[in-house]
Amino acid sequence: MAYLAPIHRPSSVRHALKLRFLSADEECLVVAKSNRLDIYAITDDGLEIQYTRAVYGKITMLEKLRPASSSTDHLFVGTDRYTYFSVSWDPTLGHLRTEKSYTDLSDKTGRDSQSGDRCLIDPSRRFMALGLFEGILTVLPLTHKSKKKGDPESGAPGEPVPVRIPELFLRSSAFLYSRNPASEKEKPKLALLYEDSHEKVGLKVRSLNYAAGGTSEPGSAEFVEEYRFQEQVDLGASHIIPVPAPSYGFLIIAEVSITYVDEVSNHHLIEPLKEATIFVTWTQIDAQRWLLADEYGKIYLLMLLVEDHDVVGWKFHLLGTTSRASVLVYLDAGLVFVGSHQGDSKVIRIQEKSMEVVQTLSNIAPILDFAIMDMGSRAGDTKTNEYSSGQARLVTGSGAFHDGSLRSVRSGVGLEELGNLGEMNHIIELFALRSGSETELMDMLVVSFIDETRVFSFSGTGEVEEKDDYKGFVLNESTLLAVNVPQNRLLQVTTSSARLLDLESGMTIATWIVPGSQSIIAASSNQYHLALSLGGLEVVILDVSAELQVKAQKSFGTDVQISCIDVPTVLRDTLIVGFWRGASVSVLNVETLEEITTIRVSEDAGAVPRSVLLTQILPGHSPTLFVAMADGNVVTLSYDSTKASVSDRSSTVLGTQQANFKAIPRDDNLFNVFAMCEHPSLIYGSEGRIVYSAVTAENASCVCPFDCEAYPGAIAIATAGDLKIALVDNERTTHVQTLPVGETVRRLAYSTRLKAFGLGTIKRTLKDGIEIVQSHFKLADEVVFSELDTYDLNEDELVESVVRADMDDAVEGSAERFIVGTAYLEDDHPDAVRGRIIVFEVTQDRKLRVVTEIAVKGACRALAMLDGKIVAALVKTVVIYDLEDDALHKIASYRTATAPIDIAVTGNFIAVADIMKSVSIVEFKRGTAGEPDTLTEVARHFQTAWSTAVANVDENTYLESDAEGNLMVLRQNVTGITADDRRRLEVTSEIRLGEMVNRIRRINVPTSTDATVIPRAFMATVDGSIYLFALIRPNKQDLLMRLQSNVARYVHSPGDVPFNQYRAFKNEVREADEPYRFVDGELVEKFLDCAPAMQLEIVKGLGVEVDEVRGMVEGLRRLH
């Protein structure tokens, strides 16, 4: 059974809409990213995200509706499953409210619209038309409220009526503005730009005749031809733009011209463009101005020239170049949203004959290929830690043409370095102080080493000065604690003493010296009490406000030694003590050291708590007690001080060694917790839950908050070798580092040894109206993300595949190589050459050198390595080549069903993903007794599937994706009784993802034996999503499947679309009713968002308690 969870959510933008949705007074922007709706507030500085929500279906249509009874607009949403629904905003609950549940318009006899789904609304707001199938327009009346009870109100969509039209292939369509909007008798007019069977372009205007039906019957409708444009329409015509009053009519936008047509007077005006281009989208500014975007990222301003209400011409200006737009939305005051599928989306401001970028919204779509650069593994580990995708760094080939780039993607809490104080070794602790009483900001940083203490002063401009002495501090010992305390005083604790110092004069107010030969090994304080651990045997409490007078003292003896202490700031009279034995933590009264309660934090008596912290992390909840165990476990408990009881216990493995905690203040008297271990993590509260997330900071040994004038909200962070000032995010986000390439990064491979990427790129330029395409293979450095060398491929030759390989070398024994497969665009090459396989080496000065190459008779779609040999997927064939004496020799081949699109090698077995015939498994056998090597098919999936990628995810188990957005897990039954059983690949799991997967990469990560799932692969999609694929352990399969079913019953999506319908497998051949043995992690994790009462209902019949399910789902959430 399989498990699927998103790591990076889709970022491609294809649809966007401005409307008054959140309130009646302010407009907002709704952006559709695959199956997600993002709602942004519009500000002078750009966009601010307000709300995001997933819907059950890939969004293909967005429109706004305004029912008569509503003060705000409703949002009409259509999906790729031929369903539509409408939602409104519920300001009280702060989420979407379904107004009209989904309506299914699917038609198995209809042929999908080749130009995409379209939604058109009559400007008089009386009718809506949906174009989902060729030759059919579905009309929905936006009905008026009658006196009959139960009739829909004005502005809400009525019952759909399908209407056939003879124009099958529509390039563009638009309702025209009514010339008499006050008259309900005037029929809506629809302009259609179409292509006939002879590939000629025509234009017609049809009027809509609609007759309402009875109480239980739908209405009837037809589109009657009213006008036909008699002139020849430009073959490159692509868009119709309706023109409002006072001129009316419409514009035809073509590649070489713009035409204005008045369908009433039959008047038209055509003007050629100075330079041919391909327009892709437009948006209206006002009655006479529009913005147009073309294929090459250029933004144009079109302004009509009007005299006496007649169009006499227009001005057409180039404003600038940005990402290639999928959608344009004019926001207001010159701001325009440029939504892009193949580049970053942007907010631009229009100026006179120019534009400027105001805001950039990162987009990594489409991901054409990706490499796994780092999985966060550590050499020499003997114990596995709980896997998190935050440990992985992926590098993607994203965007297309001039928007093409290399993106480093890592999910976690970001750390932005602001400054570096230089090399400093063996820092053991950091403390931030205020040097005066007149400010709340920190300006002093105390750095503690093994045998000394150093103090640094920070000016308001960030200038740093090291102090030779400071306020009476002891600098020749290690500092265990340094903190500002009330009455303008400083507190310093070293291994031998505690000192209370005057903040202004630096005079020593009080000193407490350790008696005898003991030493202080741990210290913790709040504003009232200082707790000291003496040799791990005794605790002493000193009164901070009473010149360090001893308030309490208690010896615990050698049998029960103290391992850690914490004096919480949230509970002033409490002391938390951890012990070496018994795996226990005690809560004591800090003034008397009497025991309040003792907590057993582990069933393993040998487990040792090594760090404790009690702080407020969740608003409106009891404080949370964090206990870090010596084995890398972190135990959290909710502590109720009024009852002296704990609850909501959970345990998380952060690493293989103990974590050390440091509280980081955030707003509203809440704290985040920075956990320092081999994989630093930030622990924070979100939506009533405690969330663990990896921090993008390697080797952090200690941190402290350092909110100073020069670096507001910063932290100081020490590693094994240096000290930095940095900003840390409050919660987890996806961090993307970009290397603009300016070319499509079609393929990439990563070399750990060379610390470099091999990139197969395609560059497109426009010269004299002619597109010129040139392909390259580039070498890029991994550290600075910079280009090192470029190899130009031949004219009309495109890169198809790139792999990294260890190959035999006569000099070095084994050498790293990049292997590139290509294809030619034209078929006129000599000897039927259709592509090449080129082997590159990287020289000492990091340049590319061709080792050898071979011409092949088919495009080389994919490459892989098998025992030092090259496996090449050519058109119709899979071929194995051996490199001998710097030359490639063909040693075996296998003929495929149609054309292989991807291959995956495991041992001697090759999984071949065919572009039409799904997956086959081929075995490579070395020849014996003089016989040649062979490739033999041993198994096949006999269903039709338009494969896009394949990967081996377990023994005899393969994950396949297809072009229609489905995922299938296939298993070869090698122990089958008959030969036919053994040759057949069985479907063990299947689901509809809804996005086309371009690449699947196998991962191997160690997991603990009690892990719920085993991560097996990453997947990247056309829409910019990255998913984690995992296999569910057998003992958890039934529980997760039943949990998914229960959550689906209680958690509803906008439009009330059924989960099973949304995730059911669907292609042109067959359609399932529900996903098969596949668990959608995004749905299961919604269990954590449910109210406690609903959680109880969901777990009924599962045979487990709520806490166990909650802990399991929290563990699944930490995976990504």
mmCIF file of N, CA, C and O in Angstrom, residues 19-48:
data_model
loop_
_atom_site.group_PDB
_atom_site.id
_atom_site.type_symbol
_atom_site.label_atom_id
_atom_site.label_comp_id
_atom_site.label_asym_id
_atom_site.label_seq_id
_atom_site.Cartn_x
_atom_site.Cartn_y
_atom_site.Cartn_z
ATOM 1 N N LEU A 19 -12.019 40.441 -7.363
ATOM 2 C CA LEU A 19 -13.425 40.561 -6.976
ATOM 3 C C LEU A 19 -13.519 41.044 -5.541
ATOM 4 O O LEU A 19 -12.534 41.056 -4.803
ATOM 5 N N ARG A 20 -14.705 41.418 -5.131
ATOM 6 C CA ARG A 20 -14.970 41.803 -3.741
ATOM 7 C C ARG A 20 -15.466 40.563 -3.012
ATOM 8 O O ARG A 20 -16.679 40.326 -2.928
ATOM 9 N N PHE A 21 -14.533 39.802 -2.497
ATOM 10 C CA PHE A 21 -14.870 38.490 -1.939
ATOM 11 C C PHE A 21 -14.812 38.488 -0.416
ATOM 12 O O PHE A 21 -15.721 38.006 0.253
ATOM 13 N N LEU A 22 -13.724 39.015 0.146
ATOM 14 C CA LEU A 22 -13.567 38.996 1.601
ATOM 15 C C LEU A 22 -14.427 40.049 2.275
ATOM 16 O O LEU A 22 -14.862 39.865 3.414
ATOM 17 N N SER A 23 -14.652 41.171 1.603
ATOM 18 C CA SER A 23 -15.510 42.223 2.158
ATOM 19 C C SER A 23 -16.140 42.999 1.009
ATOM 20 O O SER A 23 -15.668 42.945 -0.129
ATOM 21 N N ALA A 24 -17.182 43.732 1.334
ATOM 22 C CA ALA A 24 -17.890 44.509 0.307
ATOM 23 C C ALA A 24 -17.141 45.783 -0.054
ATOM 24 O O ALA A 24 -17.417 46.394 -1.083
ATOM 25 N N ASP A 25 -16.181 46.178 0.797
ATOM 26 C CA ASP A 25 -15.511 47.462 0.604
ATOM 27 C C ASP A 25 -14.186 47.350 -0.138
ATOM 28 O O ASP A 25 -13.737 48.330 -0.728
ATOM 29 N N GLU A 26 -13.548 46.203 -0.080
ATOM 30 C CA GLU A 26 -12.217 46.070 -0.663
ATOM 31 C C GLU A 26 -12.164 44.900 -1.629
ATOM 32 O O GLU A 26 -12.753 43.843 -1.376
ATOM 33 N N GLU A 27 -11.451 45.135 -2.732
ATOM 34 C CA GLU A 27 -11.251 44.059 -3.695
ATOM 35 C C GLU A 27 -10.047 43.217 -3.289
ATOM 36 O O GLU A 27 -9.102 43.704 -2.657
ATOM 37 N N CYS A 28 -10.091 41.950 -3.652
ATOM 38 C CA CYS A 28 -8.974 41.054 -3.397
ATOM 39 C C CYS A 28 -8.684 40.278 -4.681
ATOM 40 O O CYS A 28 -9.423 40.378 -5.670
ATOM 41 N N LEU A 29 -7.620 39.526 -4.669
ATOM 42 C CA LEU A 29 -7.235 38.734 -5.831
ATOM 43 C C LEU A 29 -7.275 37.262 -5.461
ATOM 44 O O LEU A 29 -6.676 36.846 -4.468
ATOM 45 N N VAL A 30 -8.005 36.480 -6.243
ATOM 46 C CA VAL A 30 -8.045 35.028 -6.061
ATOM 47 C C VAL A 30 -7.189 34.401 -7.159
ATOM 48 O O VAL A 30 -7.392 34.676 -8.344
ATOM 49 N N VAL A 31 -6.248 33.572 -6.753
ATOM 50 C CA VAL A 31 -5.314 32.940 -7.677
ATOM 51 C C VAL A 31 -5.478 31.429 -7.580
ATOM 52 O O VAL A 31 -5.502 30.871 -6.478
ATOM 53 N N ALA A 32 -5.614 30.774 -8.727
ATOM 54 C CA ALA A 32 -5.725 29.314 -8.769
ATOM 55 C C ALA A 32 -4.364 28.722 -9.112
ATOM 56 O O ALA A 32 -3.770 29.068 -10.134
ATOM 57 N N LYS A 33 -3.880 27.844 -8.237
ATOM 58 C CA LYS A 33 -2.636 27.122 -8.463
ATOM 59 C C LYS A 33 -2.956 25.631 -8.410
ATOM 60 O O LYS A 33 -3.057 25.056 -7.335
ATOM 61 N N SER A 34 -3.173 25.052 -9.584
ATOM 62 C CA SER A 34 -3.581 23.643 -9.699
ATOM 63 C C SER A 34 -4.866 23.425 -8.908
ATOM 64 O O SER A 34 -5.920 23.907 -9.309
ATOM 65 N N ASN A 35 -4.803 22.740 -7.759
ATOM 66 C CA ASN A 35 -6.013 22.463 -6.990
ATOM 67 C C ASN A 35 -6.144 23.363 -5.775
ATOM 68 O O ASN A 35 -6.897 23.062 -4.846
ATOM 69 N N ARG A 36 -5.433 24.480 -5.753
ATOM 70 C CA ARG A 36 -5.458 25.358 -4.585
ATOM 71 C C ARG A 36 -5.973 26.745 -4.960
ATOM 72 O O ARG A 36 -5.706 27.259 -6.048
ATOM 73 N N LEU A 37 -6.707 27.318 -4.018
ATOM 74 C CA LEU A 37 -7.159 28.702 -4.137
ATOM 75 C C LEU A 37 -6.385 29.546 -3.134
ATOM 76 O O LEU A 37 -6.439 29.286 -1.923
ATOM 77 N N ASP A 38 -5.654 30.538 -3.620
ATOM 78 C CA ASP A 38 -4.965 31.496 -2.762
ATOM 79 C C ASP A 38 -5.678 32.835 -2.875
ATOM 80 O O ASP A 38 -5.951 33.310 -3.982
ATOM 81 N N ILE A 39 -5.964 33.438 -1.729
ATOM 82 C CA ILE A 39 -6.655 34.729 -1.709
ATOM 83 C C ILE A 39 -5.695 35.770 -1.155
ATOM 84 O O ILE A 39 -5.158 35.616 -0.055
ATOM 85 N N TYR A 40 -5.480 36.845 -1.931
ATOM 86 C CA TYR A 40 -4.526 37.889 -1.570
ATOM 87 C C TYR A 40 -5.244 39.212 -1.367
ATOM 88 O O TYR A 40 -6.171 39.564 -2.105
ATOM 89 N N ALA A 41 -4.783 39.976 -0.368
ATOM 90 C CA ALA A 41 -5.197 41.368 -0.234
ATOM 91 C C ALA A 41 -4.320 42.205 -1.156
ATOM 92 O O ALA A 41 -3.138 41.926 -1.340
ATOM 93 N N ILE A 42 -4.914 43.246 -1.743
ATOM 94 C CA ILE A 42 -4.198 44.129 -2.669
ATOM 95 C C ILE A 42 -3.735 45.359 -1.904
ATOM 96 O O ILE A 42 -4.542 46.085 -1.320
ATOM 97 N N THR A 43 -2.416 45.595 -1.876
ATOM 98 C CA THR A 43 -1.841 46.746 -1.184
ATOM 99 C C THR A 43 -1.016 47.566 -2.185
ATOM 100 O O THR A 43 -0.790 47.147 -3.318
ATOM 101 N N ASP A 44 -0.530 48.703 -1.727
ATOM 102 C CA ASP A 44 0.308 49.552 -2.587
ATOM 103 C C ASP A 44 1.631 48.873 -2.913
ATOM 104 O O ASP A 44 2.261 49.185 -3.927
ATOM 105 N N ASP A 45 2.055 47.951 -2.035
ATOM 106 C CA ASP A 45 3.336 47.273 -2.230
ATOM 107 C C ASP A 45 3.190 45.915 -2.901
ATOM 108 O O ASP A 45 4.168 45.165 -3.013
ATOM 109 N N GLY A 46 1.969 45.574 -3.305
ATOM 110 C CA GLY A 46 1.771 44.292 -3.967
ATOM 111 C C GLY A 46 0.661 43.492 -3.320
ATOM 112 O O GLY A 46 -0.408 44.028 -2.991
ATOM 113 N N LEU A 47 0.909 42.208 -3.118
ATOM 114 C CA LEU A 47 -0.110 41.287 -2.619
ATOM 115 C C LEU A 47 0.303 40.710 -1.273
ATOM 116 O O LEU A 47 1.486 40.440 -1.031
ATOM 117 N N GLU A 48 -0.680 40.488 -0.398
ATOM 118 C CA GLU A 48 -0.451 39.838 0.892
ATOM 119 C C GLU A 48 -1.414 38.666 1.008
ATOM 120 O O GLU A 48 -2.627 38.843 0.881
#
